[in-house]
Amino acid sequence: FCAEALERATDDALEVFDRALGAADRSAQRKREELERRSSRDTQTTVRRFIDLSQIVIEAHEARTDVLRLIDRRIGLDRLREDLDRAKQIVRPPQAGHLDLLIETSGATGPKLLAGVISSVAFKCTGEDDDELLAGLRMIAELASSTRRWVPTFSPSRFIDQQWRTHVVDVARGRLDRRAYELCAAYELRSALRAGRVWVPESRRHADPASYLLPDEQWQQDRK
């Protein structure tokens, strides 16, 4: 009874982990879609302001008048600052996706959830490809009580794919963003559990994939 209760509790904890990450991902996706809808409206306003500003600059140049005074009289510097703030919100990195929004909105929730899981559940990998991920999880567990904002570049990082790398790695300063690193590890762990690349000894749903196969001795007898 205790063994089965432990399996159910472990599977429940991993399901909560999976669902929480899925909900955070969908929320960031919806926010990105809303930003795209809003930016399509704001883009028209910003473009019109750019046209007005360009005409004023050209007019001031041809008339040899003070361009700043003319801008202040025609548009107003306060309104120009508002337009600048709007333009900054519209512009996002090309093919940015939603990961920057996910990192921004997750706060400490994602890292705390990951810390709780890796402190309570033992993970094993089916091959060598995910050794780096498990090493990264062990490092995250060691940093749980630390307030460090960055982690060294020599930290385990082969599990970070290209989509995450631009958010995790600060190439100029030679360091890794801790929050992005931990979120990347959380979503990679989620994918590895779903694919069976990582398994949990006390779990039924995420058991060792090899346990579903015949033992080698029995297979050698039955293979004919």
C-alpha positions as a LaTeX table, in Angstrom:
\begin{tabular}{lrrr}
\hline
Residue & $x$ (\AA) & $y$ (\AA) & $z$ (\AA) \\
\hline
Phe1 & 0.00 & 0.00 & 0.00 \\
Cys2 & 2.76 & 2.46 & 0.91 \\
Ala3 & 4.68 & 1.67 & $-2.28$ \\
Glu4 & 1.60 & 2.25 & $-4.43$ \\
Ala5 & 0.71 & 5.44 & $-2.51$ \\
Leu6 & 4.24 & 6.74 & $-3.15$ \\
Glu7 & 3.87 & 6.01 & $-6.87$ \\
Arg8 & 0.53 & 7.84 & $-7.03$ \\
Ala9 & 1.86 & 10.82 & $-5.05$ \\
Thr10 & 4.96 & 11.03 & $-7.25$ \\
Asp11 & 2.87 & 10.89 & $-10.43$ \\
Asp12 & 0.52 & 13.54 & $-9.03$ \\
Ala13 & 3.44 & 15.85 & $-8.23$ \\
Leu14 & 4.91 & 15.44 & $-11.71$ \\
Glu15 & 1.48 & 16.05 & $-13.28$ \\
Val16 & 1.12 & 19.30 & $-11.31$ \\
Phe17 & 4.61 & 20.28 & $-12.50$ \\
Asp18 & 3.69 & 19.49 & $-16.12$ \\
Arg19 & 0.36 & 21.33 & $-16.00$ \\
Ala20 & 1.82 & 24.41 & $-14.28$ \\
Leu21 & 4.50 & 24.76 & $-16.96$ \\
Gly22 & 1.87 & 24.26 & $-19.66$ \\
Ala23 & $-0.36$ & 26.95 & $-18.15$ \\
Ala24 & 2.56 & 29.41 & $-17.93$ \\
Asp25 & 3.50 & 28.69 & $-21.53$ \\
Arg26 & $-0.06$ & 29.22 & $-22.79$ \\
Ser27 & $-0.34$ & 32.47 & $-20.80$ \\
Ala28 & 2.85 & 33.78 & $-22.43$ \\
Gln29 & 1.56 & 32.74 & $-25.85$ \\
Arg30 & $-1.69$ & 34.64 & $-25.27$ \\
Lys31 & 0.24 & 37.70 & $-24.12$ \\
Arg32 & 2.37 & 37.58 & $-27.27$ \\
Glu33 & $-0.75$ & 37.38 & $-29.44$ \\
Glu34 & $-2.26$ & 40.35 & $-27.60$ \\
Leu35 & 0.95 & 42.34 & $-28.07$ \\
Glu36 & 0.90 & 41.53 & $-31.77$ \\
Arg37 & $-2.73$ & 42.70 & $-32.07$ \\
Arg38 & $-1.98$ & 45.85 & $-30.12$ \\
Ser39 & 1.19 & 46.57 & $-32.07$ \\
Ser40 & $-0.68$ & 46.36 & $-35.37$ \\
Arg41 & $-2.91$ & 49.21 & $-34.11$ \\
Asp42 & $-0.09$ & 51.22 & $-32.56$ \\
Thr43 & 2.10 & 50.82 & $-35.63$ \\
Gln44 & $-0.26$ & 52.98 & $-37.71$ \\
Thr45 & $-0.16$ & 55.76 & $-35.10$ \\
Thr46 & 3.63 & 55.55 & $-34.86$ \\
Val47 & 4.10 & 55.61 & $-38.63$ \\
Arg48 & 1.86 & 58.66 & $-38.96$ \\
Arg49 & 3.86 & 60.41 & $-36.25$ \\
Phe50 & 7.10 & 59.54 & $-38.07$ \\
Ile51 & 5.68 & 61.08 & $-41.25$ \\
Asp52 & 4.71 & 64.26 & $-39.40$ \\
Leu53 & 8.10 & 64.45 & $-37.72$ \\
Ser54 & 9.97 & 63.90 & $-40.98$ \\
Gln55 & 7.98 & 66.64 & $-42.72$ \\
Ile56 & 8.70 & 69.06 & $-39.88$ \\
Val57 & 12.46 & 68.30 & $-39.97$ \\
Ile58 & 12.59 & 68.79 & $-43.74$ \\
Glu59 & 10.53 & 71.98 & $-43.51$ \\
Ala60 & 12.78 & 73.37 & $-40.75$ \\
His61 & 15.88 & 72.52 & $-42.77$ \\
Glu62 & 14.60 & 74.25 & $-45.90$ \\
Ala63 & 13.42 & 77.30 & $-43.95$ \\
Arg64 & 16.57 & 77.28 & $-41.79$ \\
Thr65 & 14.50 & 77.54 & $-38.61$ \\
Asp66 & 14.96 & 75.95 & $-35.19$ \\
Val67 & 13.79 & 72.36 & $-35.67$ \\
Leu68 & 13.20 & 71.66 & $-31.96$ \\
Arg69 & 11.04 & 74.75 & $-31.55$ \\
Leu70 & 9.02 & 73.78 & $-34.62$ \\
Ile71 & 8.56 & 70.21 & $-33.34$ \\
Asp72 & 7.47 & 71.49 & $-29.95$ \\
Arg73 & 4.94 & 73.85 & $-31.57$ \\
Arg74 & 3.51 & 71.35 & $-34.08$ \\
Ile75 & 3.64 & 68.08 & $-32.09$ \\
Gly76 & 4.80 & 68.83 & $-28.56$ \\
Leu77 & 7.77 & 67.19 & $-26.89$ \\
Asp78 & 5.59 & 65.42 & $-24.31$ \\
Arg79 & 3.54 & 63.79 & $-27.04$ \\
Leu80 & 6.74 & 62.87 & $-28.87$ \\
Arg81 & 8.00 & 61.12 & $-25.74$ \\
Glu82 & 4.74 & 59.16 & $-25.55$ \\
Asp83 & 5.17 & 58.12 & $-29.18$ \\
Leu84 & 8.74 & 57.03 & $-28.46$ \\
Asp85 & 7.58 & 54.85 & $-25.55$ \\
Arg86 & 4.88 & 53.32 & $-27.78$ \\
Ala87 & 7.41 & 52.59 & $-30.51$ \\
Lys88 & 9.73 & 50.86 & $-28.01$ \\
Gln89 & 6.87 & 48.59 & $-26.94$ \\
Ile90 & 6.09 & 47.68 & $-30.53$ \\
Val91 & 9.62 & 46.74 & $-31.48$ \\
Arg92 & 10.60 & 43.24 & $-30.38$ \\
Pro93 & 13.55 & 41.12 & $-31.56$ \\
Pro94 & 12.93 & 39.32 & $-34.87$ \\
Gln95 & 11.40 & 35.86 & $-34.31$ \\
Ala96 & 11.34 & 36.57 & $-30.59$ \\
Gly97 & 8.55 & 34.10 & $-30.00$ \\
His98 & 7.15 & 34.19 & $-26.49$ \\
Leu99 & 10.05 & 33.02 & $-24.33$ \\
Asp100 & 11.02 & 36.54 & $-23.28$ \\
Leu101 & 7.44 & 37.06 & $-22.08$ \\
Leu102 & 7.50 & 33.68 & $-20.34$ \\
Ile103 & 10.67 & 34.62 & $-18.47$ \\
Glu104 & 9.28 & 38.06 & $-17.63$ \\
Thr105 & 5.91 & 36.85 & $-16.33$ \\
Ser106 & 7.03 & 33.68 & $-14.55$ \\
Gly107 & 8.77 & 35.59 & $-11.77$ \\
Ala108 & 9.97 & 33.22 & $-9.08$ \\
Thr109 & 7.10 & 30.75 & $-9.57$ \\
Gly110 & 8.77 & 28.56 & $-12.19$ \\
Pro111 & 12.14 & 28.28 & $-10.42$ \\
Lys112 & 10.42 & 27.59 & $-7.07$ \\
Leu113 & 8.30 & 24.87 & $-8.65$ \\
Leu114 & 11.37 & 23.29 & $-10.23$ \\
Ala115 & 13.30 & 23.50 & $-6.94$ \\
Gly116 & 10.46 & 21.76 & $-5.13$ \\
Val117 & 10.33 & 18.94 & $-7.68$ \\
Ile118 & 14.05 & 18.25 & $-7.90$ \\
Ser119 & 14.40 & 18.30 & $-4.09$ \\
Ser120 & 11.67 & 15.65 & $-3.73$ \\
Val121 & 12.03 & 13.43 & $-6.80$ \\
Ala122 & 15.00 & 11.37 & $-8.02$ \\
Phe123 & 15.54 & 11.44 & $-11.79$ \\
Lys124 & 17.40 & 8.95 & $-13.97$ \\
Cys125 & 18.20 & 9.17 & $-17.66$ \\
Thr126 & 17.85 & 6.33 & $-20.18$ \\
Gly127 & 20.99 & 7.30 & $-22.11$ \\
Glu128 & 23.94 & 9.65 & $-22.01$ \\
Asp129 & 22.22 & 12.47 & $-23.95$ \\
Asp130 & 20.44 & 13.76 & $-20.84$ \\
Asp131 & 23.37 & 13.50 & $-18.41$ \\
Glu132 & 23.95 & 17.23 & $-18.91$ \\
Leu133 & 20.34 & 18.01 & $-18.02$ \\
Leu134 & 20.53 & 16.04 & $-14.78$ \\
Ala135 & 23.85 & 17.73 & $-13.97$ \\
Gly136 & 22.13 & 21.09 & $-14.51$ \\
Leu137 & 19.29 & 20.05 & $-12.19$ \\
Arg138 & 21.78 & 19.09 & $-9.48$ \\
Met139 & 23.45 & 22.48 & $-9.81$ \\
Ile140 & 20.09 & 24.25 & $-9.59$ \\
Ala141 & 19.33 & 22.31 & $-6.39$ \\
Glu142 & 22.66 & 23.44 & $-4.92$ \\
Leu143 & 21.83 & 27.08 & $-5.77$ \\
Ala144 & 18.33 & 26.91 & $-4.25$ \\
Ser145 & 19.31 & 28.91 & $-1.17$ \\
Ser146 & 21.45 & 31.37 & $-3.12$ \\
Thr147 & 20.31 & 34.79 & $-4.38$ \\
Arg148 & 22.76 & 34.88 & $-7.27$ \\
Arg149 & 21.30 & 36.46 & $-10.42$ \\
Trp150 & 23.79 & 34.80 & $-12.79$ \\
Val151 & 25.46 & 31.40 & $-13.10$ \\
Pro152 & 28.91 & 30.72 & $-14.61$ \\
Thr153 & 29.21 & 29.83 & $-18.29$ \\
Phe154 & 30.94 & 26.54 & $-17.43$ \\
Ser155 & 27.66 & 25.31 & $-15.92$ \\
Pro156 & 26.03 & 22.31 & $-17.69$ \\
Ser157 & 24.46 & 23.79 & $-20.81$ \\
Arg158 & 24.32 & 21.25 & $-23.64$ \\
Phe159 & 20.59 & 20.78 & $-23.03$ \\
Ile160 & 19.91 & 24.46 & $-23.91$ \\
Asp161 & 18.56 & 24.57 & $-27.47$ \\
Gln162 & 18.94 & 27.46 & $-29.90$ \\
Gln163 & 15.52 & 28.89 & $-29.06$ \\
Trp164 & 16.45 & 29.30 & $-25.40$ \\
Arg165 & 20.14 & 30.11 & $-25.87$ \\
Thr166 & 19.62 & 33.77 & $-26.79$ \\
His167 & 17.72 & 34.29 & $-23.52$ \\
Val168 & 20.01 & 32.24 & $-21.29$ \\
Val169 & 23.52 & 33.06 & $-22.50$ \\
Asp170 & 25.03 & 36.52 & $-22.07$ \\
Val171 & 27.94 & 36.09 & $-24.49$ \\
Ala172 & 29.39 & 39.57 & $-23.93$ \\
Arg173 & 29.78 & 39.08 & $-20.18$ \\
Gly174 & 30.44 & 35.35 & $-20.19$ \\
Arg175 & 27.61 & 34.30 & $-17.90$ \\
Leu176 & 24.16 & 32.69 & $-17.87$ \\
Asp177 & 20.93 & 34.29 & $-16.71$ \\
Arg178 & 19.82 & 32.20 & $-13.74$ \\
Arg179 & 16.05 & 32.62 & $-14.14$ \\
Ala180 & 16.17 & 31.81 & $-17.85$ \\
Tyr181 & 18.52 & 28.88 & $-17.17$ \\
Glu182 & 16.19 & 27.40 & $-14.56$ \\
Leu183 & 13.11 & 27.84 & $-16.74$ \\
Cys184 & 14.90 & 26.26 & $-19.69$ \\
Ala185 & 15.86 & 23.30 & $-17.49$ \\
Ala186 & 12.26 & 22.99 & $-16.25$ \\
Tyr187 & 10.79 & 22.82 & $-19.75$ \\
Glu188 & 13.54 & 20.49 & $-20.95$ \\
Leu189 & 12.83 & 18.19 & $-17.98$ \\
Arg190 & 9.14 & 18.26 & $-18.87$ \\
Ser191 & 9.92 & 17.24 & $-22.47$ \\
Ala192 & 12.37 & 14.54 & $-21.36$ \\
Leu193 & 9.80 & 13.03 & $-18.96$ \\
Arg194 & 7.15 & 13.01 & $-21.68$ \\
Ala195 & 9.53 & 11.35 & $-24.14$ \\
Gly196 & 10.83 & 8.79 & $-21.65$ \\
Arg197 & 14.40 & 10.09 & $-21.89$ \\
Val198 & 14.27 & 10.76 & $-18.15$ \\
Trp199 & 12.50 & 8.43 & $-15.71$ \\
Val200 & 11.67 & 8.33 & $-12.02$ \\
Pro201 & 12.22 & 5.21 & $-9.87$ \\
Glu202 & 9.18 & 5.87 & $-7.63$ \\
Ser203 & 6.82 & 6.64 & $-10.53$ \\
Arg204 & 4.43 & 4.38 & $-12.43$ \\
Arg205 & 3.68 & 6.79 & $-15.26$ \\
His206 & 7.31 & 7.79 & $-15.73$ \\
Ala207 & 8.94 & 4.44 & $-14.97$ \\
Asp208 & 12.11 & 3.16 & $-16.62$ \\
Pro209 & 11.21 & 2.41 & $-20.28$ \\
Ala210 & 13.40 & $-0.71$ & $-20.08$ \\
Ser211 & 11.03 & $-2.12$ & $-17.44$ \\
Tyr212 & 8.40 & $-2.56$ & $-20.19$ \\
Leu213 & 10.71 & $-4.88$ & $-22.11$ \\
Leu214 & 11.38 & $-8.56$ & $-21.54$ \\
Pro215 & 14.48 & $-9.31$ & $-19.43$ \\
Asp216 & 17.41 & $-10.25$ & $-21.64$ \\
Glu217 & 17.54 & $-13.85$ & $-20.39$ \\
Gln218 & 13.85 & $-14.42$ & $-21.12$ \\
Trp219 & 14.18 & $-12.70$ & $-24.49$ \\
Gln220 & 17.05 & $-14.97$ & $-25.50$ \\
Gln221 & 14.83 & $-17.96$ & $-24.73$ \\
Asp222 & 11.68 & $-16.58$ & $-26.38$ \\
Arg223 & 13.10 & $-14.80$ & $-29.42$ \\
Lys224 & 12.70 & $-17.82$ & $-31.73$ \\
\hline
\end{tabular}
